[in-house]
Amino acid sequence: MARSIFLLAILSAGCRESALDAVKEMRRLACNADPAAFFSHVDRNAIADAEIAVLRAKEDSEASKLHPLLQASYREGAESGIPGLRRTVEESLAKWEDDIKRGNAGDLCQMSIVDAKEVENTADVHFRTPSGKDRTWRLSRFDKRWLVVKLVH
C-alpha cells in the first residue's frame, strides 16, 4: 500500500503543469473565444500592481533629480495618479477580454513561443505575434496553477 502511494506521489509530481503549458492553454482558450477561462489564468490585481511599481520607480528616478524640498510634493502628486493608472489597466484588460469574446484574438491564437524560463515559482514566457511584436508574460505559480502577473515591458 505504501509503495502505491509513493508511486502515485511521483506520478502526480511529474504531471504538474508548467508555465509554458499554461500559456499554451491560454492560447487555446483565446482561440476558442473563451475569455472567462482565459482570464482565470490572469491575476488582474498583480498586473495593476506591477504597472504601478513601474510608475513609482520612474517617478522616484525623476524625483531624485529634484531639490530635496520638492521631492515629497512630486512623489505625492505621482501617488495621486495611481488610482487612475489602476483604472486604466483594468479598462485595458476589459478591452482585451471583449476582443477575445468577439473572436478578435488573432495575435494570441497565432503567437509563436520563443522561449520560457522557469525558476521555482516564477517564469517568463517570451513569444512573438504574427504582426512581429515580441511579448513577455511573467507568471507565478500559486499552488499548482500558473497565473500571469506581469506584462513585461
CSV table of N, CA and C in Angstrom, one decimal:
chain,number,residue,atom,x,y,z
A,1,MET,N,0.8,-1.2,0.0
A,1,MET,CA,0.0,0.0,0.0
A,1,MET,C,0.9,1.3,0.0
A,2,ALA,N,1.9,1.3,0.9
A,2,ALA,CA,2.8,2.4,0.9
A,2,ALA,C,3.5,2.7,-0.4
A,3,ARG,N,3.8,1.6,-1.1
A,3,ARG,CA,4.5,1.7,-2.4
A,3,ARG,C,3.6,2.3,-3.4
A,4,SER,N,2.3,2.0,-3.4
A,4,SER,CA,1.3,2.6,-4.3
A,4,SER,C,1.2,4.0,-4.1
A,5,ILE,N,1.1,4.5,-2.8
A,5,ILE,CA,1.0,5.9,-2.5
A,5,ILE,C,2.3,6.6,-3.0
A,6,PHE,N,3.4,6.0,-2.8
A,6,PHE,CA,4.7,6.6,-3.2
A,6,PHE,C,4.7,6.8,-4.7
A,7,LEU,N,4.3,5.8,-5.5
A,7,LEU,CA,4.3,5.8,-6.9
A,7,LEU,C,3.3,6.9,-7.4
A,8,LEU,N,2.1,7.0,-6.7
A,8,LEU,CA,1.1,8.0,-7.1
A,8,LEU,C,1.7,9.4,-6.9
A,9,ALA,N,2.4,9.6,-5.8
A,9,ALA,CA,3.0,10.9,-5.5
A,9,ALA,C,4.0,11.3,-6.6
A,10,ILE,N,4.8,10.3,-7.0
A,10,ILE,CA,5.8,10.6,-8.0
A,10,ILE,C,5.2,10.9,-9.3
A,11,LEU,N,4.2,10.1,-9.7
A,11,LEU,CA,3.4,10.4,-11.0
A,11,LEU,C,2.7,11.7,-11.0
A,12,SER,N,2.1,12.1,-9.9
A,12,SER,CA,1.4,13.4,-9.9
A,12,SER,C,2.4,14.5,-9.8
A,13,ALA,N,3.5,14.4,-9.2
A,13,ALA,CA,4.5,15.5,-9.3
A,13,ALA,C,5.1,15.7,-10.7
A,14,GLY,N,5.2,14.6,-11.4
A,14,GLY,CA,5.7,14.7,-12.8
A,14,GLY,C,4.7,15.3,-13.7
A,15,CYS,N,3.4,15.3,-13.4
A,15,CYS,CA,2.3,15.8,-14.2
A,15,CYS,C,2.0,17.3,-13.9
A,16,ARG,N,2.8,17.9,-13.1
A,16,ARG,CA,2.5,19.3,-12.7
A,16,ARG,C,2.6,20.2,-14.0
A,17,GLU,N,1.6,21.0,-14.1
A,17,GLU,CA,1.6,22.0,-15.3
A,17,GLU,C,2.8,22.9,-15.2
A,18,SER,N,3.4,23.2,-16.3
A,18,SER,CA,4.5,24.2,-16.4
A,18,SER,C,3.9,25.5,-16.8
A,19,ALA,N,4.7,26.5,-16.7
A,19,ALA,CA,4.2,27.9,-17.1
A,19,ALA,C,4.0,27.8,-18.6
A,20,LEU,N,4.8,27.1,-19.4
A,20,LEU,CA,4.6,27.0,-20.8
A,20,LEU,C,3.3,26.4,-21.1
A,21,ASP,N,3.0,25.3,-20.4
A,21,ASP,CA,1.7,24.6,-20.6
A,21,ASP,C,0.5,25.6,-20.4
A,22,ALA,N,0.7,26.4,-19.3
A,22,ALA,CA,-0.4,27.4,-19.0
A,22,ALA,C,-0.6,28.4,-20.1
A,23,VAL,N,0.5,28.9,-20.7
A,23,VAL,CA,0.4,29.8,-21.8
A,23,VAL,C,-0.2,29.2,-23.1
A,24,LYS,N,0.2,27.9,-23.3
A,24,LYS,CA,-0.4,27.2,-24.5
A,24,LYS,C,-1.9,27.0,-24.3
A,25,GLU,N,-2.3,26.8,-23.0
A,25,GLU,CA,-3.7,26.6,-22.7
A,25,GLU,C,-4.4,28.0,-22.9
A,26,MET,N,-3.8,29.0,-22.5
A,26,MET,CA,-4.4,30.4,-22.7
A,26,MET,C,-4.5,30.7,-24.1
A,27,ARG,N,-3.6,30.3,-24.9
A,27,ARG,CA,-3.7,30.5,-26.4
A,27,ARG,C,-4.9,29.7,-26.9
A,28,ARG,N,-5.1,28.5,-26.5
A,28,ARG,CA,-6.2,27.7,-26.9
A,28,ARG,C,-7.5,28.3,-26.5
A,29,LEU,N,-7.6,28.8,-25.3
A,29,LEU,CA,-8.8,29.4,-24.8
A,29,LEU,C,-9.1,30.7,-25.6
A,30,ALA,N,-8.1,31.5,-25.9
A,30,ALA,CA,-8.3,32.7,-26.7
A,30,ALA,C,-8.9,32.4,-28.0
A,31,CYS,N,-8.3,31.3,-28.7
A,31,CYS,CA,-8.8,30.9,-30.0
A,31,CYS,C,-10.2,30.4,-30.0
A,32,ASN,N,-10.6,29.8,-28.8
A,32,ASN,CA,-11.9,29.3,-28.7
A,32,ASN,C,-12.9,30.4,-28.2
A,33,ALA,N,-12.5,31.7,-28.1
A,33,ALA,CA,-13.3,32.8,-27.7
A,33,ALA,C,-13.9,32.6,-26.3
A,34,ASP,N,-13.0,32.1,-25.4
A,34,ASP,CA,-13.5,31.8,-24.0
A,34,ASP,C,-12.8,32.8,-23.0
A,35,PRO,N,-13.2,34.0,-22.9
A,35,PRO,CA,-12.5,35.0,-22.1
A,35,PRO,C,-12.5,34.6,-20.6
A,36,ALA,N,-13.6,34.0,-20.1
A,36,ALA,CA,-13.6,33.7,-18.7
A,36,ALA,C,-12.6,32.7,-18.3
A,37,ALA,N,-12.4,31.7,-19.1
A,37,ALA,CA,-11.4,30.7,-18.9
A,37,ALA,C,-10.0,31.2,-19.1
A,38,PHE,N,-9.8,32.1,-20.1
A,38,PHE,CA,-8.6,32.7,-20.4
A,38,PHE,C,-8.1,33.5,-19.2
A,39,PHE,N,-9.0,34.4,-18.7
A,39,PHE,CA,-8.7,35.3,-17.6
A,39,PHE,C,-8.6,34.6,-16.3
A,40,SER,N,-9.0,33.3,-16.2
A,40,SER,CA,-8.8,32.6,-15.0
A,40,SER,C,-7.3,32.3,-14.8
A,41,HIS,N,-6.5,32.6,-15.8
A,41,HIS,CA,-5.1,32.4,-15.7
A,41,HIS,C,-4.4,33.8,-15.6
A,42,VAL,N,-5.2,34.8,-15.3
A,42,VAL,CA,-4.6,36.2,-15.2
A,42,VAL,C,-4.9,36.7,-13.8
A,43,ASP,N,-3.9,37.2,-13.1
A,43,ASP,CA,-4.1,37.9,-11.9
A,43,ASP,C,-4.2,39.4,-12.1
A,44,ARG,N,-5.4,39.9,-12.3
A,44,ARG,CA,-5.6,41.3,-12.7
A,44,ARG,C,-5.0,42.3,-11.7
A,45,ASN,N,-5.1,42.0,-10.4
A,45,ASN,CA,-4.5,42.9,-9.4
A,45,ASN,C,-3.0,42.9,-9.4
A,46,ALA,N,-2.4,41.8,-9.7
A,46,ALA,CA,-1.0,41.7,-9.7
A,46,ALA,C,-0.5,42.5,-10.9
A,47,ILE,N,-1.2,42.4,-12.1
A,47,ILE,CA,-0.8,43.2,-13.3
A,47,ILE,C,-0.8,44.7,-13.0
A,48,ALA,N,-1.9,45.1,-12.3
A,48,ALA,CA,-2.0,46.5,-12.0
A,48,ALA,C,-1.0,46.9,-11.0
A,49,ASP,N,-0.7,46.1,-10.0
A,49,ASP,CA,0.4,46.4,-9.0
A,49,ASP,C,1.7,46.5,-9.7
A,50,ALA,N,2.0,45.6,-10.7
A,50,ALA,CA,3.3,45.7,-11.4
A,50,ALA,C,3.4,47.0,-12.2
A,51,GLU,N,2.3,47.4,-12.9
A,51,GLU,CA,2.3,48.7,-13.6
A,51,GLU,C,2.6,49.9,-12.7
A,52,ILE,N,1.9,49.8,-11.5
A,52,ILE,CA,2.1,50.9,-10.5
A,52,ILE,C,3.6,50.9,-10.0
A,53,ALA,N,4.2,49.7,-9.8
A,53,ALA,CA,5.6,49.7,-9.4
A,53,ALA,C,6.5,50.3,-10.5
A,54,VAL,N,6.2,50.0,-11.7
A,54,VAL,CA,7.0,50.7,-12.8
A,54,VAL,C,6.8,52.2,-12.8
A,55,LEU,N,5.6,52.7,-12.6
A,55,LEU,CA,5.4,54.1,-12.5
A,55,LEU,C,6.1,54.7,-11.3
A,56,ARG,N,6.0,54.0,-10.1
A,56,ARG,CA,6.7,54.5,-8.9
A,56,ARG,C,8.2,54.6,-9.1
A,57,ALA,N,8.8,53.6,-9.8
A,57,ALA,CA,10.2,53.6,-10.0
A,57,ALA,C,10.6,54.7,-10.9
A,58,LYS,N,9.8,55.0,-11.9
A,58,LYS,CA,10.1,56.1,-12.8
A,58,LYS,C,9.9,57.4,-12.1
A,59,GLU,N,8.9,57.5,-11.3
A,59,GLU,CA,8.7,58.8,-10.5
A,59,GLU,C,9.8,59.0,-9.5
A,60,ASP,N,10.2,57.9,-8.8
A,60,ASP,CA,11.3,58.0,-7.9
A,60,ASP,C,12.6,58.5,-8.6
A,61,SER,N,12.8,58.0,-9.8
A,61,SER,CA,14.0,58.4,-10.5
A,61,SER,C,13.9,59.9,-10.9
A,62,GLU,N,12.7,60.3,-11.3
A,62,GLU,CA,12.6,61.7,-11.7
A,62,GLU,C,12.6,62.6,-10.5
A,63,ALA,N,12.0,62.1,-9.4
A,63,ALA,CA,12.0,62.9,-8.1
A,63,ALA,C,13.4,63.1,-7.6
A,64,SER,N,14.3,62.1,-7.8
A,64,SER,CA,15.6,62.2,-7.2
A,64,SER,C,16.4,63.3,-7.9
A,65,LYS,N,16.0,63.7,-9.1
A,65,LYS,CA,16.7,64.8,-9.8
A,65,LYS,C,16.3,66.2,-9.2
A,66,LEU,N,15.3,66.2,-8.4
A,66,LEU,CA,14.8,67.5,-7.9
A,66,LEU,C,15.4,67.8,-6.6
A,67,HIS,N,15.3,69.1,-6.2
A,67,HIS,CA,15.8,69.5,-4.9
A,67,HIS,C,15.1,68.8,-3.8
A,68,PRO,N,15.7,68.4,-2.7
A,68,PRO,CA,15.1,67.6,-1.7
A,68,PRO,C,13.8,68.2,-1.2
A,69,LEU,N,13.6,69.5,-1.1
A,69,LEU,CA,12.4,70.1,-0.6
A,69,LEU,C,11.2,69.8,-1.6
A,70,LEU,N,11.5,69.6,-2.8
A,70,LEU,CA,10.5,69.4,-3.8
A,70,LEU,C,10.1,67.9,-4.0
A,71,GLN,N,11.0,67.0,-3.6
A,71,GLN,CA,10.8,65.6,-3.8
A,71,GLN,C,9.5,65.1,-3.2
A,72,ALA,N,9.2,65.4,-2.0
A,72,ALA,CA,7.9,64.9,-1.3
A,72,ALA,C,6.7,65.4,-2.1
A,73,SER,N,6.7,66.6,-2.5
A,73,SER,CA,5.5,67.1,-3.3
A,73,SER,C,5.4,66.4,-4.6
A,74,TYR,N,6.5,66.1,-5.3
A,74,TYR,CA,6.5,65.4,-6.6
A,74,TYR,C,6.0,64.0,-6.4
A,75,ARG,N,6.5,63.3,-5.4
A,75,ARG,CA,6.0,61.9,-5.1
A,75,ARG,C,4.5,61.9,-4.7
A,76,GLU,N,4.1,62.9,-3.9
A,76,GLU,CA,2.7,63.0,-3.6
A,76,GLU,C,1.8,63.1,-4.8
A,77,GLY,N,2.2,64.0,-5.7
A,77,GLY,CA,1.5,64.1,-7.0
A,77,GLY,C,1.4,62.9,-7.8
A,78,ALA,N,2.6,62.1,-7.8
A,78,ALA,CA,2.6,60.9,-8.5
A,78,ALA,C,1.7,59.9,-7.9
A,79,GLU,N,1.6,59.8,-6.6
A,79,GLU,CA,0.7,58.9,-5.9
A,79,GLU,C,-0.7,59.1,-6.2
A,80,SER,N,-1.1,60.4,-6.4
A,80,SER,CA,-2.5,60.7,-6.7
A,80,SER,C,-2.9,60.2,-8.1
A,81,GLY,N,-1.9,59.9,-8.9
A,81,GLY,CA,-2.3,59.3,-10.3
A,81,GLY,C,-2.4,57.8,-10.3
A,82,ILE,N,-2.1,57.1,-9.2
A,82,ILE,CA,-2.2,55.7,-9.1
A,82,ILE,C,-3.6,55.1,-9.3
A,83,PRO,N,-4.6,55.7,-8.6
A,83,PRO,CA,-6.0,55.1,-8.9
A,83,PRO,C,-6.4,55.2,-10.4
A,84,GLY,N,-6.0,56.3,-11.0
A,84,GLY,CA,-6.2,56.4,-12.4
A,84,GLY,C,-5.5,55.3,-13.3
A,85,LEU,N,-4.3,55.1,-12.9
A,85,LEU,CA,-3.5,54.0,-13.6
A,85,LEU,C,-4.1,52.7,-13.4
A,86,ARG,N,-4.5,52.4,-12.1
A,86,ARG,CA,-5.2,51.1,-11.9
A,86,ARG,C,-6.5,51.0,-12.7
A,87,ARG,N,-7.2,52.0,-12.8
A,87,ARG,CA,-8.4,52.0,-13.7
A,87,ARG,C,-8.1,51.8,-15.1
A,88,THR,N,-7.0,52.5,-15.6
A,88,THR,CA,-6.6,52.3,-17.0
A,88,THR,C,-6.2,50.9,-17.3
A,89,VAL,N,-5.5,50.2,-16.3
A,89,VAL,CA,-5.1,48.8,-16.5
A,89,VAL,C,-6.3,48.0,-16.6
A,90,GLU,N,-7.3,48.2,-15.7
A,90,GLU,CA,-8.5,47.4,-15.7
A,90,GLU,C,-9.3,47.6,-17.0
A,91,GLU,N,-9.4,48.8,-17.5
A,91,GLU,CA,-10.0,49.1,-18.7
A,91,GLU,C,-9.4,48.4,-19.9
A,92,SER,N,-8.0,48.4,-19.9
A,92,SER,CA,-7.3,47.7,-20.9
A,92,SER,C,-7.5,46.2,-20.9
A,93,LEU,N,-7.6,45.6,-19.7
A,93,LEU,CA,-7.8,44.2,-19.6
A,93,LEU,C,-9.3,43.9,-20.0
A,94,ALA,N,-10.2,44.7,-19.7
A,94,ALA,CA,-11.6,44.6,-20.1
A,94,ALA,C,-11.7,44.6,-21.6
A,95,LYS,N,-11.0,45.5,-22.3
A,95,LYS,CA,-11.0,45.6,-23.7
A,95,LYS,C,-10.4,44.3,-24.3
A,96,TRP,N,-9.3,43.8,-23.7
A,96,TRP,CA,-8.7,42.5,-24.2
A,96,TRP,C,-9.7,41.4,-24.0
A,97,GLU,N,-10.5,41.4,-22.9
A,97,GLU,CA,-11.5,40.4,-22.7
A,97,GLU,C,-12.6,40.4,-23.8
A,98,ASP,N,-13.0,41.7,-24.1
A,98,ASP,CA,-14.0,41.8,-25.1
A,98,ASP,C,-13.5,41.4,-26.5
A,99,ASP,N,-12.3,41.7,-26.8
A,99,ASP,CA,-11.7,41.2,-28.1
A,99,ASP,C,-11.7,39.7,-28.2
A,100,ILE,N,-11.4,39.0,-27.1
A,100,ILE,CA,-11.4,37.5,-27.1
A,100,ILE,C,-12.8,37.0,-27.3
A,101,LYS,N,-13.7,37.7,-26.5
A,101,LYS,CA,-15.2,37.3,-26.6
A,101,LYS,C,-15.7,37.4,-28.0
A,102,ARG,N,-15.3,38.4,-28.8
A,102,ARG,CA,-15.7,38.7,-30.1
A,102,ARG,C,-14.9,37.9,-31.2
A,103,GLY,N,-13.9,37.1,-30.7
A,103,GLY,CA,-13.1,36.3,-31.6
A,103,GLY,C,-12.0,37.1,-32.3
A,104,ASN,N,-11.7,38.2,-31.7
A,104,ASN,CA,-10.6,39.0,-32.2
A,104,ASN,C,-9.3,38.8,-31.5
A,105,ALA,N,-8.9,37.5,-31.4
A,105,ALA,CA,-7.7,37.1,-30.6
A,105,ALA,C,-6.6,36.6,-31.6
A,106,GLY,N,-6.6,37.1,-32.8
A,106,GLY,CA,-5.7,36.5,-33.8
A,106,GLY,C,-4.2,36.5,-33.4
A,107,ASP,N,-3.8,37.6,-32.8
A,107,ASP,CA,-2.4,37.6,-32.4
A,107,ASP,C,-2.1,36.5,-31.3
A,108,LEU,N,-3.1,36.3,-30.4
A,108,LEU,CA,-2.9,35.3,-29.4
A,108,LEU,C,-3.0,33.9,-30.0
A,109,CYS,N,-3.9,33.7,-30.9
A,109,CYS,CA,-4.1,32.4,-31.5
A,109,CYS,C,-2.9,31.9,-32.3
A,110,GLN,N,-2.2,32.9,-32.9
A,110,GLN,CA,-1.1,32.5,-33.8
A,110,GLN,C,0.2,32.9,-33.2
A,111,MET,N,0.3,33.2,-32.0
A,111,MET,CA,1.6,33.5,-31.4
A,111,MET,C,2.5,32.3,-31.4
A,112,SER,N,3.8,32.6,-31.6
A,112,SER,CA,4.8,31.5,-31.5
A,112,SER,C,5.6,31.8,-30.3
A,113,ILE,N,5.8,30.7,-29.5
A,113,ILE,CA,6.5,30.8,-28.3
A,113,ILE,C,8.0,30.7,-28.6
A,114,VAL,N,8.7,31.7,-28.2
A,114,VAL,CA,10.2,31.8,-28.5
A,114,VAL,C,11.0,31.0,-27.4
A,115,ASP,N,10.7,31.3,-26.1
A,115,ASP,CA,11.3,30.5,-25.1
A,115,ASP,C,10.6,30.8,-23.8
A,116,ALA,N,10.9,29.9,-22.8
A,116,ALA,CA,10.3,30.0,-21.5
A,116,ALA,C,11.4,29.7,-20.5
A,117,LYS,N,11.5,30.6,-19.5
A,117,LYS,CA,12.5,30.4,-18.4
A,117,LYS,C,11.7,30.3,-17.1
A,118,GLU,N,11.8,29.2,-16.5
A,118,GLU,CA,11.1,28.9,-15.3
A,118,GLU,C,12.1,28.7,-14.1
A,119,VAL,N,11.9,29.5,-13.1
A,119,VAL,CA,12.8,29.3,-11.9
A,119,VAL,C,11.8,29.2,-10.7
A,120,GLU,N,11.8,28.0,-10.1
A,120,GLU,CA,10.9,27.8,-9.0
A,120,GLU,C,9.5,28.2,-9.3
A,121,ASN,N,8.9,29.2,-8.6
A,121,ASN,CA,7.5,29.6,-8.8
A,121,ASN,C,7.3,30.8,-9.7
A,122,THR,N,8.3,31.1,-10.5
A,122,THR,CA,8.2,32.3,-11.4
A,122,THR,C,8.7,31.9,-12.7
A,123,ALA,N,8.1,32.4,-13.8
A,123,ALA,CA,8.5,32.1,-15.1
A,123,ALA,C,8.3,33.3,-16.0
A,124,ASP,N,9.2,33.5,-17.0
A,124,ASP,CA,9.0,34.4,-18.1
A,124,ASP,C,8.8,33.6,-19.4
A,125,VAL,N,7.7,33.9,-20.1
A,125,VAL,CA,7.4,33.2,-21.3
A,125,VAL,C,7.5,34.3,-22.4
A,126,HIS,N,8.4,34.1,-23.3
A,126,HIS,CA,8.6,35.1,-24.4
A,126,HIS,C,7.9,34.5,-25.7
A,127,PHE,N,7.1,35.3,-26.4
A,127,PHE,CA,6.5,34.9,-27.6
A,127,PHE,C,6.5,36.0,-28.6
A,128,ARG,N,6.2,35.7,-29.9
A,128,ARG,CA,6.2,36.6,-31.0
A,128,ARG,C,4.8,36.5,-31.6
A,129,THR,N,4.2,37.6,-31.9
A,129,THR,CA,2.9,37.6,-32.5
A,129,THR,C,3.1,37.6,-34.1
A,130,PRO,N,2.0,37.3,-34.8
A,130,PRO,CA,2.2,37.3,-36.3
A,130,PRO,C,2.5,38.7,-36.8
A,131,SER,N,2.1,39.7,-36.1
A,131,SER,CA,2.4,41.1,-36.5
A,131,SER,C,3.8,41.5,-36.2
A,132,GLY,N,4.6,40.5,-35.6
A,132,GLY,CA,6.0,40.8,-35.4
A,132,GLY,C,6.3,41.4,-34.0
A,133,LYS,N,5.4,41.5,-33.2
A,133,LYS,CA,5.6,42.1,-31.8
A,133,LYS,C,6.1,41.0,-30.9
A,134,ASP,N,7.2,41.3,-30.2
A,134,ASP,CA,7.7,40.4,-29.2
A,134,ASP,C,7.1,40.8,-27.8
A,135,ARG,N,6.6,39.8,-27.1
A,135,ARG,CA,6.0,40.0,-25.9
A,135,ARG,C,6.5,39.0,-24.8
A,136,THR,N,6.4,39.4,-23.6
A,136,THR,CA,6.8,38.6,-22.5
A,136,THR,C,5.8,38.6,-21.4
A,137,TRP,N,5.4,37.5,-20.9
A,137,TRP,CA,4.5,37.4,-19.8
A,137,TRP,C,5.2,36.8,-18.6
A,138,ARG,N,5.1,37.5,-17.4
A,138,ARG,CA,5.7,36.9,-16.2
A,138,ARG,C,4.5,36.1,-15.5
A,139,LEU,N,4.8,34.9,-15.2
A,139,LEU,CA,3.8,34.1,-14.5
A,139,LEU,C,4.3,33.7,-13.1
A,140,SER,N,3.4,33.5,-12.2
A,140,SER,CA,3.8,33.0,-10.9
A,140,SER,C,2.9,31.8,-10.6
A,141,ARG,N,3.5,30.8,-9.9
A,141,ARG,CA,2.7,29.6,-9.5
A,141,ARG,C,2.1,29.8,-8.2
A,142,PHE,N,0.8,29.6,-8.1
A,142,PHE,CA,0.0,29.6,-6.9
A,142,PHE,C,-0.5,28.2,-6.7
A,143,ASP,N,0.0,27.5,-5.8
A,143,ASP,CA,-0.3,26.0,-5.6
A,143,ASP,C,0.1,25.3,-6.9
A,144,LYS,N,-0.8,24.7,-7.6
A,144,LYS,CA,-0.4,24.0,-8.9
A,144,LYS,C,-0.8,24.8,-10.1
A,145,ARG,N,-1.2,26.0,-9.9
A,145,ARG,CA,-1.7,26.8,-11.0
A,145,ARG,C,-0.8,28.0,-11.3
A,146,TRP,N,-0.6,28.3,-12.6
A,146,TRP,CA,0.2,29.4,-13.1
A,146,TRP,C,-0.7,30.5,-13.5
A,147,LEU,N,-0.4,31.8,-13.0
A,147,LEU,CA,-1.1,32.9,-13.4
A,147,LEU,C,-0.2,34.0,-13.9
A,148,VAL,N,-0.7,34.7,-15.0
A,148,VAL,CA,0.1,35.9,-15.5
A,148,VAL,C,0.0,37.0,-14.4
A,149,VAL,N,1.1,37.5,-14.0
A,149,VAL,CA,1.1,38.5,-13.0
A,149,VAL,C,1.8,39.8,-13.5
A,150,LYS,N,2.4,39.8,-14.7
A,150,LYS,CA,3.0,41.0,-15.2
A,150,LYS,C,3.2,40.8,-16.7
A,151,LEU,N,2.8,41.9,-17.4
A,151,LEU,CA,3.1,42.0,-18.8
A,151,LEU,C,4.4,42.8,-18.9
A,152,VAL,N,5.5,42.1,-19.2
A,152,VAL,CA,6.8,42.7,-19.1
A,152,VAL,C,7.0,43.7,-20.3
A,153,HIS,N,7.5,44.9,-19.9
A,153,HIS,CA,7.8,45.9,-21.0
A,153,HIS,C,9.1,45.7,-21.7
